[in-house]
mmCIF file of C-alpha atoms and ligand atoms in Angstrom:
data_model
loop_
_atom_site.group_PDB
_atom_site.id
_atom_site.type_symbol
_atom_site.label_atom_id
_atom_site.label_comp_id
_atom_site.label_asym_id
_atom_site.label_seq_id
_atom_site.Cartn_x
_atom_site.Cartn_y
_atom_site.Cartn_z
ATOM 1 C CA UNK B 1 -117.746 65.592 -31.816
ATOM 2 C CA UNK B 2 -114.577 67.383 -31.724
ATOM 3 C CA UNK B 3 -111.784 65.270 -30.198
ATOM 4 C CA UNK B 4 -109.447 66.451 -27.762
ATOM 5 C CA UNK B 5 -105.787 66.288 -28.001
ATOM 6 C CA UNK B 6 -103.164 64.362 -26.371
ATOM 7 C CA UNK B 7 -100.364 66.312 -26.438
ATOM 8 C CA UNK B 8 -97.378 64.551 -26.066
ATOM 9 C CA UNK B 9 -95.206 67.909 -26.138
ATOM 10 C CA UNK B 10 -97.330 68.673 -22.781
ATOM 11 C CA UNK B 11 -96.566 65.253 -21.267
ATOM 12 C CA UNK B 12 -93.147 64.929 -22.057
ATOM 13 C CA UNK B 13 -92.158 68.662 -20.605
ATOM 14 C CA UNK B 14 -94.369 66.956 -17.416
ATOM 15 C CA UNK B 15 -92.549 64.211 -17.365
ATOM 16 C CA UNK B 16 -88.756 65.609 -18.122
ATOM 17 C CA UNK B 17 -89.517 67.932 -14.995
ATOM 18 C CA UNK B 18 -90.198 64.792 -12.903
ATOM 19 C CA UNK B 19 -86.867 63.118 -14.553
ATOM 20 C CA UNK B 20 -84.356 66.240 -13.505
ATOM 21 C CA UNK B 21 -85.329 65.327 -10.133
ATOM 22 C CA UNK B 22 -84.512 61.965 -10.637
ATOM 23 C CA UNK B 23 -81.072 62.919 -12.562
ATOM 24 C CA UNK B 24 -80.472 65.379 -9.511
ATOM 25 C CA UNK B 25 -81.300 62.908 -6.767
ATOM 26 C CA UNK B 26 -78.810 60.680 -8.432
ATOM 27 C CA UNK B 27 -76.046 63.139 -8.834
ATOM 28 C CA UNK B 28 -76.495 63.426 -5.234
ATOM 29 C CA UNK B 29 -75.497 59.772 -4.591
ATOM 30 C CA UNK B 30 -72.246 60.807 -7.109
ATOM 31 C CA UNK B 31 -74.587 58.819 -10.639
ATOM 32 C CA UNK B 32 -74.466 61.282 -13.303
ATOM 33 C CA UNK B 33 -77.064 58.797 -16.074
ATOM 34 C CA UNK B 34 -74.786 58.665 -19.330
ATOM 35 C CA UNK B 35 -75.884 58.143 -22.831
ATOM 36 C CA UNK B 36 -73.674 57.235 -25.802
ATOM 37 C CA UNK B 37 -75.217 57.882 -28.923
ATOM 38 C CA UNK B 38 -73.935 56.721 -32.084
ATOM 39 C CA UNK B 39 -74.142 58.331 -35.174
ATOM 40 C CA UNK B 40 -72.570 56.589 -38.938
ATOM 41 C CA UNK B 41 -72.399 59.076 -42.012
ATOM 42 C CA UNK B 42 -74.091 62.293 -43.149
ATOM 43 C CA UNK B 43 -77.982 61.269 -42.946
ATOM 44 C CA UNK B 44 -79.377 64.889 -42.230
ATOM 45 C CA UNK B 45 -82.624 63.347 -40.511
ATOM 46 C CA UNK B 46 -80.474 60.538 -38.225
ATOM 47 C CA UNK B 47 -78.507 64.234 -37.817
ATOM 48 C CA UNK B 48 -81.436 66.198 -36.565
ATOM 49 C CA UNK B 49 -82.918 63.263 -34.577
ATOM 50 C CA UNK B 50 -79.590 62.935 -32.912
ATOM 51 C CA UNK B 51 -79.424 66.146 -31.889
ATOM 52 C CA UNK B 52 -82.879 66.307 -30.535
ATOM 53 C CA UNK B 53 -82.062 63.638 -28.105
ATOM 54 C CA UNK B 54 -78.677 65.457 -26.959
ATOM 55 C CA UNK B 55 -80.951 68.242 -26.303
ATOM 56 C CA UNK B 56 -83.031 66.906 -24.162
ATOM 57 C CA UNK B 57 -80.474 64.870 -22.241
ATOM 58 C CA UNK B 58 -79.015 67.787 -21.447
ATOM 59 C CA UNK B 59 -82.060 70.008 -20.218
ATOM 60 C CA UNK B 60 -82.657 66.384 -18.024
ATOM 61 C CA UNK B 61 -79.361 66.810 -16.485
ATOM 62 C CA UNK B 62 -78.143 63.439 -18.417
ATOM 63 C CA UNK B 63 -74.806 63.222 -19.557
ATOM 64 C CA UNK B 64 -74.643 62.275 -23.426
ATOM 65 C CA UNK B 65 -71.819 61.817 -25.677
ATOM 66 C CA UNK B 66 -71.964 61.583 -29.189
ATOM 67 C CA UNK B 67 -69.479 58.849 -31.017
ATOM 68 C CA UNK B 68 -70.029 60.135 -35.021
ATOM 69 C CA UNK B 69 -68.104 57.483 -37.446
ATOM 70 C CA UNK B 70 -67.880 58.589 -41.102
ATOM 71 C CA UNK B 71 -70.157 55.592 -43.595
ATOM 72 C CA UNK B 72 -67.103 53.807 -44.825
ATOM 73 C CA UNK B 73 -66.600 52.675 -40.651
ATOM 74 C CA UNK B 74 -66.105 48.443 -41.268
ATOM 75 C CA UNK B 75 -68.955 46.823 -39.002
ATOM 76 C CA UNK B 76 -66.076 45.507 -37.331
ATOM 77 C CA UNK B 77 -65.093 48.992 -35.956
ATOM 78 C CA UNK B 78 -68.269 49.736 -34.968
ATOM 79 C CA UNK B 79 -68.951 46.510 -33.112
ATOM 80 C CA UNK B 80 -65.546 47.295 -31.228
ATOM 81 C CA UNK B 81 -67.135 50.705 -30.494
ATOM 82 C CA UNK B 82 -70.216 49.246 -28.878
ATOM 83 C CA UNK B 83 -67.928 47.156 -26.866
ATOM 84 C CA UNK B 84 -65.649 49.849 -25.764
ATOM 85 C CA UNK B 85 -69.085 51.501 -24.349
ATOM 86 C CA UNK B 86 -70.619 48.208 -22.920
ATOM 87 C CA UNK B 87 -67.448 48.100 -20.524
ATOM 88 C CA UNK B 88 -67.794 51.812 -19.717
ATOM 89 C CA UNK B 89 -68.732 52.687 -16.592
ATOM 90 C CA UNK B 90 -70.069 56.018 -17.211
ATOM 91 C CA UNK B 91 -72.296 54.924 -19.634
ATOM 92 C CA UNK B 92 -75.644 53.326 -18.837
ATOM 93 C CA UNK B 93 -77.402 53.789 -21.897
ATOM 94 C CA UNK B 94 -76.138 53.110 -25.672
ATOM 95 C CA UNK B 95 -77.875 53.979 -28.607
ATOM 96 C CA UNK B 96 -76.908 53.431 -32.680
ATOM 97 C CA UNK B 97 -79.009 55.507 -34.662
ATOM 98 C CA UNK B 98 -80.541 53.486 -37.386
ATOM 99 C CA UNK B 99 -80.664 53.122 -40.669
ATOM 100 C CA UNK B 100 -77.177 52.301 -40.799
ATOM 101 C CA UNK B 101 -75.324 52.233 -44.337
ATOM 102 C CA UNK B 102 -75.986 48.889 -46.090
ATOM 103 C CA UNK B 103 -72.667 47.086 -45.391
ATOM 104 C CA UNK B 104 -73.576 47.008 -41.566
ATOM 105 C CA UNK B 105 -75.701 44.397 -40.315
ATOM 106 C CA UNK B 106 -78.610 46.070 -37.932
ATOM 107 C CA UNK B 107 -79.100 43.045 -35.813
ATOM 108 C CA UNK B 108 -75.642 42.201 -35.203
ATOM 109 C CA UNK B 109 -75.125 45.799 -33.972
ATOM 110 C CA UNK B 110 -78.114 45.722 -31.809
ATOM 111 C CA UNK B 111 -77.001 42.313 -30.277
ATOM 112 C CA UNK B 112 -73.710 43.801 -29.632
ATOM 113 C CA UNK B 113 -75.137 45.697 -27.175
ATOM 114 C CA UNK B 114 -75.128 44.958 -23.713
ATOM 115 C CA UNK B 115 -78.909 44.091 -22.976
ATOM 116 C CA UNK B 116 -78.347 46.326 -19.563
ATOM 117 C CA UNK B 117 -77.509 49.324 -21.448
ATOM 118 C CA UNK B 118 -79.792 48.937 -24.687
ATOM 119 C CA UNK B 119 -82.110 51.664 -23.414
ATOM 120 C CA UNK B 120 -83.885 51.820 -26.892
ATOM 121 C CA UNK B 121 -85.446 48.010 -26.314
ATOM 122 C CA UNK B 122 -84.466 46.607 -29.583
ATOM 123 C CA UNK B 123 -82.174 44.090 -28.370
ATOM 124 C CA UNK B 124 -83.590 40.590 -28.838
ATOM 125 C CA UNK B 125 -82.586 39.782 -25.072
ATOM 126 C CA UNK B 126 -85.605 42.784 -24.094
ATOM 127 C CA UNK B 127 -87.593 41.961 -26.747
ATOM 128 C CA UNK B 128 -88.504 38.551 -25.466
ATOM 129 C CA UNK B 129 -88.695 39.707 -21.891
ATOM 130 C CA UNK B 130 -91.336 42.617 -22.701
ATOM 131 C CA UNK B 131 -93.291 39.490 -24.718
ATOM 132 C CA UNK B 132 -93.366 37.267 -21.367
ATOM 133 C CA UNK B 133 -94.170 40.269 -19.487
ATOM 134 C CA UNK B 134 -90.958 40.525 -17.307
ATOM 135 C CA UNK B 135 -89.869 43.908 -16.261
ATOM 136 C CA UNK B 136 -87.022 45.192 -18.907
ATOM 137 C CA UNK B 137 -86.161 48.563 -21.358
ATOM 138 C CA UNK B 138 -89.595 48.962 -23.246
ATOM 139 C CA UNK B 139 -88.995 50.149 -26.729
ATOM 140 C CA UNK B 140 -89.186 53.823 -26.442
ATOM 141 C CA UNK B 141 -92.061 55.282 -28.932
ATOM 142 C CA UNK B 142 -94.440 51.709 -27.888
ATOM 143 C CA UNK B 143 -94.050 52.836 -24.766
ATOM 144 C CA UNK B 144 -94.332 56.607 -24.937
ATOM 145 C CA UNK B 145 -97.921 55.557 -26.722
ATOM 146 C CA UNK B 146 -99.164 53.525 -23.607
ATOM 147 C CA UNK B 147 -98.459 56.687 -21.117
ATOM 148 C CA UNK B 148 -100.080 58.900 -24.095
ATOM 149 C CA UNK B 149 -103.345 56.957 -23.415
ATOM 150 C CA UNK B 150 -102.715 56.389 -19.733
ATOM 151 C CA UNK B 151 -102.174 59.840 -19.161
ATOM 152 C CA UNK B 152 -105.825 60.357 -19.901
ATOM 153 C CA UNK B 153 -107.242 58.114 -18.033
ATOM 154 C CA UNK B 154 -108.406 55.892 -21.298
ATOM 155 C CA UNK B 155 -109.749 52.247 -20.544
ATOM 156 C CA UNK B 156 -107.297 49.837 -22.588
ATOM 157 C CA UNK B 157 -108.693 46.685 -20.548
ATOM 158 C CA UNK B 158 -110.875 45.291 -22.856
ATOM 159 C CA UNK B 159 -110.807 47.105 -25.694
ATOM 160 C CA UNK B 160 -110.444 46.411 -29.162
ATOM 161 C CA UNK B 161 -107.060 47.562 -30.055
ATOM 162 C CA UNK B 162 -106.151 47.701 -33.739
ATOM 163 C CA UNK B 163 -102.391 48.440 -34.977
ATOM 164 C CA UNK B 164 -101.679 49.658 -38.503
ATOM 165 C CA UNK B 165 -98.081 48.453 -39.266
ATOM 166 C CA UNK B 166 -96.363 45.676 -37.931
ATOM 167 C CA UNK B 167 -92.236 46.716 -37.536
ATOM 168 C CA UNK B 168 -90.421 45.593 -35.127
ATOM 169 C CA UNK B 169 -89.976 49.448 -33.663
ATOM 170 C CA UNK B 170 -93.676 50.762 -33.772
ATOM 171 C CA UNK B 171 -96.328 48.242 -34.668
ATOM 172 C CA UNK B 172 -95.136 44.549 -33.256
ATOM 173 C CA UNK B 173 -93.940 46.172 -29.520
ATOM 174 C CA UNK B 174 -97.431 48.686 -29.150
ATOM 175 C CA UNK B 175 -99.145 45.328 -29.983
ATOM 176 C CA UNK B 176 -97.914 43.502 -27.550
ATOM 177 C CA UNK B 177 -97.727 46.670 -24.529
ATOM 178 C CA UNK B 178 -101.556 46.783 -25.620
ATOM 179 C CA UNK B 179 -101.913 42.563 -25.304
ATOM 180 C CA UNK B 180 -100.406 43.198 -21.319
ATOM 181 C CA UNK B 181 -102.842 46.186 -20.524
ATOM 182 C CA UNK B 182 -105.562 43.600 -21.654
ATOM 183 C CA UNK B 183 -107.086 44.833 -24.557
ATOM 184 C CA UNK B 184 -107.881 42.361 -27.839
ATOM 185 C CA UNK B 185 -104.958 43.277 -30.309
ATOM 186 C CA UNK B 186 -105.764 43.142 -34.257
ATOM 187 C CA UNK B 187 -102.548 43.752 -36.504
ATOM 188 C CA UNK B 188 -103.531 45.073 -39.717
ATOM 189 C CA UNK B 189 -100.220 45.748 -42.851
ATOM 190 C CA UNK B 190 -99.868 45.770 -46.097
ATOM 191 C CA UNK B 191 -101.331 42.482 -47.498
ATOM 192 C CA UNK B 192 -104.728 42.925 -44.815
ATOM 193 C CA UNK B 193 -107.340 42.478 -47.089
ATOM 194 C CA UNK B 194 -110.258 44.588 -46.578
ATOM 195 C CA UNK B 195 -109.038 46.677 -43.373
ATOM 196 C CA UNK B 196 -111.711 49.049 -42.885
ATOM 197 C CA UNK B 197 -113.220 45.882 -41.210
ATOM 198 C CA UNK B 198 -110.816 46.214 -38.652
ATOM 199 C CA UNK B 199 -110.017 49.991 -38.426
ATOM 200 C CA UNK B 200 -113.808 51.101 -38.160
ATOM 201 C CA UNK B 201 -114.157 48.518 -35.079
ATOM 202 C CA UNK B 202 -111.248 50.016 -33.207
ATOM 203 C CA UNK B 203 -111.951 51.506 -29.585
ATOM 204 C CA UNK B 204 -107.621 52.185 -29.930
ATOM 205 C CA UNK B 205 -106.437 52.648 -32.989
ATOM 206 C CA UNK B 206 -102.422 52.901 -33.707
ATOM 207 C CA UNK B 207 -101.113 54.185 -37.201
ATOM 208 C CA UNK B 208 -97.589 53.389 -37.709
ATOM 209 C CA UNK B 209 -97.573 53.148 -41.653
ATOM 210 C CA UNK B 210 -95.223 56.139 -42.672
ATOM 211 C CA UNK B 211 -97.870 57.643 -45.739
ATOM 212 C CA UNK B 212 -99.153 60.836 -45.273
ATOM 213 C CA UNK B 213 -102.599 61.003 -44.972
ATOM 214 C CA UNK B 214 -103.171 57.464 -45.384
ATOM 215 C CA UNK B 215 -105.861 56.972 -43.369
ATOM 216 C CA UNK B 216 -109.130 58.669 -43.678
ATOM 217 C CA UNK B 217 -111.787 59.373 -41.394
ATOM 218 C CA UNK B 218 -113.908 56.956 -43.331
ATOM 219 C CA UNK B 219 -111.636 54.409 -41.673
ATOM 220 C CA UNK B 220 -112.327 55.399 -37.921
ATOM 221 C CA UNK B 221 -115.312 54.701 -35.391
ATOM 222 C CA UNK B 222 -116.955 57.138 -34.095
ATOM 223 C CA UNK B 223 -115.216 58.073 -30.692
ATOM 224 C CA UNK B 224 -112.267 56.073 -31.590
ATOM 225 C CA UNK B 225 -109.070 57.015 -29.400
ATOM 226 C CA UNK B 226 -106.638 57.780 -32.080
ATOM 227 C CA UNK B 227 -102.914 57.736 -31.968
ATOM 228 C CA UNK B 228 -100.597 58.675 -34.753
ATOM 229 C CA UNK B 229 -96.958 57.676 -35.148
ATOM 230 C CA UNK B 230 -96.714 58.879 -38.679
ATOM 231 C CA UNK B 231 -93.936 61.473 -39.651
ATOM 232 C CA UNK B 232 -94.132 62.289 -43.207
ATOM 233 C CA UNK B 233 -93.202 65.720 -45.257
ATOM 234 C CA UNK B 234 -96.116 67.071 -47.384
ATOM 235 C CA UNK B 235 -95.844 68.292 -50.453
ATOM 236 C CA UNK B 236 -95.417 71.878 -48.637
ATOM 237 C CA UNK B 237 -92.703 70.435 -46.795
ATOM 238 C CA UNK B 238 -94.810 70.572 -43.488
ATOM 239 C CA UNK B 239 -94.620 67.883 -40.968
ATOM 240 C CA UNK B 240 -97.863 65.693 -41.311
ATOM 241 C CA UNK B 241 -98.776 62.073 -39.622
ATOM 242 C CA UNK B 242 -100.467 59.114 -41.245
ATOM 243 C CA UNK B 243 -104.174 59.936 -40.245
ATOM 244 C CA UNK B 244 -105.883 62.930 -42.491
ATOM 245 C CA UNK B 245 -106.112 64.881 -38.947
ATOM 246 C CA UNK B 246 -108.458 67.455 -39.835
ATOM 247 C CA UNK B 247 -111.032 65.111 -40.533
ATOM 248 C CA UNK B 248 -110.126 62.153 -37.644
ATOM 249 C CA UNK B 249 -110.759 64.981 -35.080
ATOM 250 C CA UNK B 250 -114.067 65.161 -36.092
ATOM 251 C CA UNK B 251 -115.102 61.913 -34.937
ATOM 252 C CA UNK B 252 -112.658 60.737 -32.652
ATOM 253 C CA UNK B 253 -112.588 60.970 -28.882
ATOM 254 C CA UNK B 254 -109.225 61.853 -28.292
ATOM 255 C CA UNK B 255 -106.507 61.945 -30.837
ATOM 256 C CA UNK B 256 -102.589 62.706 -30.973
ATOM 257 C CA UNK B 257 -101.198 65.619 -33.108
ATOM 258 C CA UNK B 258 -98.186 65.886 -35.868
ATOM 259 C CA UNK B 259 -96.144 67.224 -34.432
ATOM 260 C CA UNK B 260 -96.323 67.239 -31.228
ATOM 261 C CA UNK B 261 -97.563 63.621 -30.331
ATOM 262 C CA UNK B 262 -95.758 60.736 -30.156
ATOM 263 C CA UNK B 263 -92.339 61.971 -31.101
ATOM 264 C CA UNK B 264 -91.606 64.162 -27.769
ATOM 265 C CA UNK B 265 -92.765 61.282 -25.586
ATOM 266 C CA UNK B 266 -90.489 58.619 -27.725
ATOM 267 C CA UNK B 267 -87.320 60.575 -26.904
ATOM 268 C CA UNK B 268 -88.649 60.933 -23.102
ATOM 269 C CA UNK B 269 -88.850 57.447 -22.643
ATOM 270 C CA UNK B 270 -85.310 57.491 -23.721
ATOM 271 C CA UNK B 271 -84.308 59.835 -21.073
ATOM 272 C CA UNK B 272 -86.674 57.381 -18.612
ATOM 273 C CA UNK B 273 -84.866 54.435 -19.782
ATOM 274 C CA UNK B 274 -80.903 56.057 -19.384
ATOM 275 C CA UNK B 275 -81.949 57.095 -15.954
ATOM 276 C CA UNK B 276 -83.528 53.533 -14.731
ATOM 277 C CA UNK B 277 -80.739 52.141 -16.176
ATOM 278 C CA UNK B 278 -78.159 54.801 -13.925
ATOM 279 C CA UNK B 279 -80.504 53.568 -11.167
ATOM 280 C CA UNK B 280 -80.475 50.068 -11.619
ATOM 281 C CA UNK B 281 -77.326 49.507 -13.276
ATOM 282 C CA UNK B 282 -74.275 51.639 -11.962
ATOM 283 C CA UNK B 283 -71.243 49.786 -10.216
HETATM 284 P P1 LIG K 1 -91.870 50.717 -41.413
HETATM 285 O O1 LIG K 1 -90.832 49.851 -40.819
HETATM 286 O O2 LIG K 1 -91.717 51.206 -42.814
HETATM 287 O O3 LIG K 1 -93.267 49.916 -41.322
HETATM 288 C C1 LIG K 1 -94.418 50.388 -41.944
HETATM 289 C C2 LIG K 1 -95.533 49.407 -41.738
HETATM 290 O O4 LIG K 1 -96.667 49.900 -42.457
HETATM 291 C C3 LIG K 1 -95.214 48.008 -42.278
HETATM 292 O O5 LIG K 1 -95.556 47.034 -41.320
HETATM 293 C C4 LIG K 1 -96.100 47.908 -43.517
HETATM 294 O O6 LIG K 1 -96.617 46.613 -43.745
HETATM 295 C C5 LIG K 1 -97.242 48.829 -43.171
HETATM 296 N N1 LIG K 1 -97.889 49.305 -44.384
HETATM 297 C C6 LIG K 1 -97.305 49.870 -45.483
HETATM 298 N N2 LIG K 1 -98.240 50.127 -46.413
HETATM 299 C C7 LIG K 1 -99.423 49.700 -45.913
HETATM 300 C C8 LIG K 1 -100.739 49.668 -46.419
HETATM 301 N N3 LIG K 1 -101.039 50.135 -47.638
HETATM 302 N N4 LIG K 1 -101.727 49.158 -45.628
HETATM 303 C C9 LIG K 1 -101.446 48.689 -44.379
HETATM 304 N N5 LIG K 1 -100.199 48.686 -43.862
HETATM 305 C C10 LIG K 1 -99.206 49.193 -44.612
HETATM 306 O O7 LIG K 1 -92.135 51.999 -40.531
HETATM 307 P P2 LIG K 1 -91.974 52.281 -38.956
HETATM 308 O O8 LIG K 1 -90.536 52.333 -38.620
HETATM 309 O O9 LIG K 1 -92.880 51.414 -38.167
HETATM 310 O O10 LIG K 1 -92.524 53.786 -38.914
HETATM 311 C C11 LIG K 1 -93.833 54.115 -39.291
HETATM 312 C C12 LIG K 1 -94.005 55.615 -39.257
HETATM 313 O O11 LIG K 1 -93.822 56.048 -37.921
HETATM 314 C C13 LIG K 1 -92.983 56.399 -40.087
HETATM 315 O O12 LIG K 1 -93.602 57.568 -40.570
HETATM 316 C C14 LIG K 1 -91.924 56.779 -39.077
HETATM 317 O O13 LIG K 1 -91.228 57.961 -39.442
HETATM 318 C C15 LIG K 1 -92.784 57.022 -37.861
HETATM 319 N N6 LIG K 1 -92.074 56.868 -36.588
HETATM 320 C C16 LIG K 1 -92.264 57.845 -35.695
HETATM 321 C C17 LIG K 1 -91.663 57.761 -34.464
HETATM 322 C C18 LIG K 1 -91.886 58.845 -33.487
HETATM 323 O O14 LIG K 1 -91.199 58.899 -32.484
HETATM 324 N N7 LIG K 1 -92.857 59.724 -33.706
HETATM 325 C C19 LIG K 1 -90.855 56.661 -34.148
HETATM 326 C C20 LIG K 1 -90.707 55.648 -35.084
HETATM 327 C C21 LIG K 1 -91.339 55.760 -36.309
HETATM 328 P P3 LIG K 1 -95.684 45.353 -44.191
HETATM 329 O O15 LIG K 1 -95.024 44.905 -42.919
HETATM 330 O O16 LIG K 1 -96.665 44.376 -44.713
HETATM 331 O O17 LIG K 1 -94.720 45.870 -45.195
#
């Protein structure tokens, strides 16, 4: 069996020509959608991810802005930042790009922001409404992996769903989007004890580990639908995922590329998010 591909690059250009209309339709009732992105020190990745998403606000006909504060800003600055944007009219959406420098607490920068503009999901206040199933920001790259297997008409109902990882940006929130579309969830991490068990009785399987090639195809049913969130430098410098992808596509029924997989349709379902947020949100 060969497996075929589920290429998020093709879904997200799909879906970004779907979301200009939106942005367009909008601009037509005077709502341009606005995202603030905020960027603290020099990190050349956070940089390149950054710019990636400015990119494709701007090909969406979203309005971004980009708020960069050198690593010696006091959390107390940046907090007053986030506020600044919360009361913002132009602004619907509000991101910080993590990691932030060490002196900066995470949560208490994510629970600065407004829950109405925290169009990345992380906020506890969405958090806890995605778990009791009310309708709220999904965190973006769980929920760019449910329209991934959607898109292909895959069968979730039912299925045995196992997740590799367990963070509270990738493996906790595709869990639970998996839970709602009714298939039986399995977590596996880093102190599951023999987790071939699991893996090789997947009908989903999610790999959101962050080590190249750490999953063989040994570790896969055959026909498995196979997603990988994985984005990891080889030692050639290419861009590689967590699965060893030569060999998954051998036996899997449909699996997602690196690149080209999940990391187009994450920064989509930003763009989704800013614009619901225009729609639902603006004064
Ligand atoms: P993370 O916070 O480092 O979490 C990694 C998870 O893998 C942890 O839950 C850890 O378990 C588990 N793990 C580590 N070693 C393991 C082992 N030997 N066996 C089983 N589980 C193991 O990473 P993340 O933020 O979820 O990201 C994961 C990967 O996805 C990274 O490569 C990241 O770059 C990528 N990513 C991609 C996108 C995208 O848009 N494409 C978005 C986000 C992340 P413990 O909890 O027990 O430590």
């Amino acid at each position: 069996m060969s497996a075929t591909i589920i290429s998020g690059k093709e879904l997200a250009s799909e879906k970004r020509k779907q979301m200009k209309e939106e942005t367009e339709k909008l601009k037509e009732q005077g709502i341009t959608p606005g995202l603030a992105v905020i960027l603290v020190g020099e990190d050349p990745a956070s940089r390149s991810y950054v710019k990636a998403k400015q990119k494709a606000c701007s090909e969406t006909g979203i309005h971004s802005e980009l708020e960069e504060l050198p690593d010696t800003v006091t959390e107390e600055e940046l907090l007053e930042k986030i506020d600044q944007l919360n009361k913002a009219d132009h602004i619907h959406g509000i991101l910080v790009q993590l990691p932030l420098p060490g002196h900066i607490s995470e949560e208490a920068v994510i629970e600065a922001i407004s829950p109405e503009k925290d169009v990345d999901g992380f906020h506890p206040v969405n958090i806890g409404r995605m778990m009791t199933g009310q309708d709220t920001f999904l965190p973006c790259t769980p929920f760019g992996i449910i329209e991934m297997i959607k898109s292909k008409g895959i069968e979730i109902k039912g299925k045995h769903a196992v997740v590799v990882g367990r963070s509270n940006i990738v493996g906790k929130p595709v869990g639970q989007l998996l839970l709602k579309e009714d298939a039986t969830v399995t977590y596996c991490h880093s102190r599951t004890e023999n987790m071939k068990d699991y893996t090789k009785s997947a009908d989903i399987l999610v790999v959101a580990v962050g080590k190249a090639f750490f999953l063989s195809k040994d570790y896969i049913k055959e026909g498995a639908v196979v997603i990988d969130v994985g984005v990891n430098r080889n030692d050639d410098g290419k861009l590689v995922g967590d699965v060893d992808y030569e060999g998954a596509k051998e036996i899997a029924s449909y699996i997602t590329p690196v690149p080209g997989g999940v990391g187009p349709m994450t920064i989509t379902m930003l763009l989704h998010n800013t614009i619901v947020s225009a729609q639902k949100y603006s004064a």
